[in-house]
PDB file of C-alpha atoms in Angstrom:
ATOM      1  CA  GLN A   1      42.612   8.914  55.488  1.00 68.00           C
ATOM      2  CA  MET A   2      39.596  10.680  56.967  1.00 75.00           C
ATOM      3  CA  ILE A   3      41.754  13.768  57.570  1.00 80.00           C
ATOM      4  CA  PHE A   4      42.083  14.120  53.747  1.00 82.00           C
ATOM      5  CA  ARG A   5      38.296  14.467  53.514  1.00 82.00           C
ATOM      6  CA  THR A   6      38.313  17.095  56.206  1.00 84.00           C
ATOM      7  CA  CYS A   7      41.015  19.087  54.604  1.00 83.00           C
ATOM      8  CA  GLU A   8      39.174  19.009  51.190  1.00 82.00           C
ATOM      9  CA  ALA A   9      35.903  19.998  52.844  1.00 84.00           C
ATOM     10  CA  CYS A  10      37.650  23.027  54.595  1.00 86.00           C
ATOM     11  CA  GLY A  11      39.170  24.173  51.490  1.00 87.00           C
ATOM     12  CA  ILE A  12      42.678  23.255  52.256  1.00 85.00           C
ATOM     13  CA  GLN A  13      44.496  22.369  48.955  1.00 88.00           C
ATOM     14  CA  GLU A  14      48.055  21.464  49.977  1.00 89.00           C
ATOM     15  CA  VAL A  15      48.673  18.808  52.509  1.00 88.00           C
ATOM     16  CA  TRP A  16      52.273  18.233  53.819  1.00 90.00           C
ATOM     17  CA  LEU A  17      52.947  14.647  55.146  1.00 87.00           C
ATOM     18  CA  VAL A  18      55.800  13.699  57.473  1.00 88.00           C
ATOM     19  CA  PRO A  19      56.600  10.103  58.480  1.00 84.00           C
ATOM     20  CA  PRO A  20      56.834   9.104  62.222  1.00 79.00           C
ATOM     21  CA  PRO A  21      60.353   9.775  63.651  1.00 76.00           C
ATOM     22  CA  ALA A  22      62.872   6.873  63.123  1.00 75.00           C
ATOM     23  CA  GLY A  23      62.429   4.123  65.723  1.00 76.00           C
ATOM     24  CA  ALA A  24      58.903   5.394  66.754  1.00 70.00           C
ATOM     25  CA  LYS A  25      56.350   2.700  66.925  1.00 71.00           C
ATOM     26  CA  TYR A  26      53.422   3.398  64.811  1.00 63.00           C
ATOM     27  CA  ARG A  27      50.309   1.473  64.355  1.00 63.00           C
ATOM     28  CA  THR A  28      47.401   2.206  62.133  1.00 59.00           C
ATOM     29  CA  ALA A  29      43.896   2.030  63.481  1.00 58.00           C
ATOM     30  CA  LEU A  30      42.613  -1.549  63.721  1.00 54.00           C
ATOM     31  CA  VAL A  31      39.460  -0.718  61.737  1.00 55.00           C
ATOM     32  CA  ARG A  32      39.817   1.031  58.626  1.00 58.00           C
ATOM     33  CA  SER A  33      37.299   1.959  55.862  1.00 59.00           C
ATOM     34  CA  ARG A  34      38.229   1.645  52.345  1.00 61.00           C
ATOM     35  CA  HIS A  35      35.935   4.496  51.564  1.00 61.00           C
ATOM     36  CA  ALA A  36      37.089   7.003  54.401  1.00 57.00           C
ATOM     37  CA  SER A  37      38.458   9.692  52.166  1.00 58.00           C
ATOM     38  CA  ARG A  38      35.930   9.100  49.420  1.00 65.00           C
ATOM     39  CA  GLY A  39      38.245  10.133  46.798  1.00 67.00           C
ATOM     40  CA  ALA A  40      39.246  13.542  48.497  1.00 69.00           C
ATOM     41  CA  GLU A  41      43.071  12.618  48.009  1.00 71.00           C
ATOM     42  CA  LYS A  42      42.492  13.057  44.270  1.00 77.00           C
ATOM     43  CA  LEU A  43      41.662  16.673  44.872  1.00 79.00           C
ATOM     44  CA  LEU A  44      44.506  17.519  47.208  1.00 87.00           C
ATOM     45  CA  THR A  45      48.170  18.296  46.754  1.00 89.00           C
ATOM     46  CA  PHE A  46      50.459  16.348  48.680  1.00 90.00           C
ATOM     47  CA  ARG A  47      54.078  17.350  49.707  1.00 93.00           C
ATOM     48  CA  ARG A  48      56.125  14.810  51.536  1.00 93.00           C
ATOM     49  CA  LEU A  49      58.823  16.052  54.001  1.00 94.00           C
ATOM     50  CA  LYS A  50      61.414  14.193  55.966  1.00 92.00           C
ATOM     51  CA  SER A  51      60.939  15.672  59.356  1.00 90.00           C
ATOM     52  CA  ALA A  52      59.016  18.223  61.456  1.00 87.00           C
ATOM     53  CA  ALA A  53      62.195  20.242  61.431  1.00 92.00           C
ATOM     54  CA  GLU A  54      62.114  20.309  57.615  1.00 95.00           C
ATOM     55  CA  VAL A  55      58.467  21.343  57.705  1.00 93.00           C
ATOM     56  CA  ALA A  56      59.310  24.231  60.149  1.00 93.00           C
ATOM     57  CA  ALA A  57      62.197  25.458  57.966  1.00 96.00           C
ATOM     58  CA  ALA A  58      60.035  25.271  54.733  1.00 95.00           C
ATOM     59  CA  CYS A  59      57.309  27.196  56.447  1.00 94.00           C
ATOM     60  CA  ALA A  60      59.726  29.961  57.722  1.00 95.00           C
ATOM     61  CA  GLU A  61      61.348  30.141  54.149  1.00 96.00           C
ATOM     62  CA  GLU A  62      58.067  30.431  52.437  1.00 95.00           C
ATOM     63  CA  GLY A  63      56.383  32.650  54.833  1.00 96.00           C
ATOM     64  CA  ARG A  64      53.651  30.175  55.563  1.00 92.00           C
ATOM     65  CA  GLU A  65      51.663  29.629  58.862  1.00 90.00           C
ATOM     66  CA  LEU A  66      52.143  26.225  60.392  1.00 85.00           C
ATOM     67  CA  TRP A  67      49.147  24.115  61.462  1.00 81.00           C
ATOM     68  CA  VAL A  68      49.556  20.713  62.714  1.00 80.00           C
ATOM     69  CA  THR A  69      47.548  17.658  63.562  1.00 76.00           C
ATOM     70  CA  HIS A  70      48.218  14.363  65.200  1.00 74.00           C
ATOM     71  CA  CYS A  71      45.988  11.378  64.760  1.00 69.00           C
ATOM     72  CA  PRO A  72      46.640   9.053  67.736  1.00 69.00           C
ATOM     73  CA  GLY A  73      45.615   5.408  67.551  1.00 63.00           C
ATOM     74  CA  PRO A  74      43.155   3.675  69.845  1.00 63.00           C
ATOM     75  CA  SER A  75      45.530   3.833  72.772  1.00 62.00           C
ATOM     76  CA  GLY A  76      45.412   7.710  72.659  1.00 57.00           C
ATOM     77  CA  GLY A  77      48.821   7.998  71.145  1.00 52.00           C
ATOM     78  CA  ALA A  78      50.761   6.194  73.984  1.00 53.00           C
ATOM     79  CA  ALA A  79      53.791   4.206  72.660  1.00 51.00           C
ATOM     80  CA  ALA A  80      52.792   0.523  72.241  1.00 46.00           C
TER      81      ALA A  80
END
């Protein structure tokens, strides 16, 4: 959720969300703050897509530049 606050602070309005690939083990951080985003998600526009391939296709179709982030867990992103 803290990434939402960072996006809002940097002036990024639209955030595209993609779920982990099917079958991928995904664990959230063990310690989470209920106040991490401080309401930033209310100021952002979210677009949910099904896969990274769908994101790439939408960017190409709409002439957008693609920026990506990955938020690994405590293990540094290694599969658990």
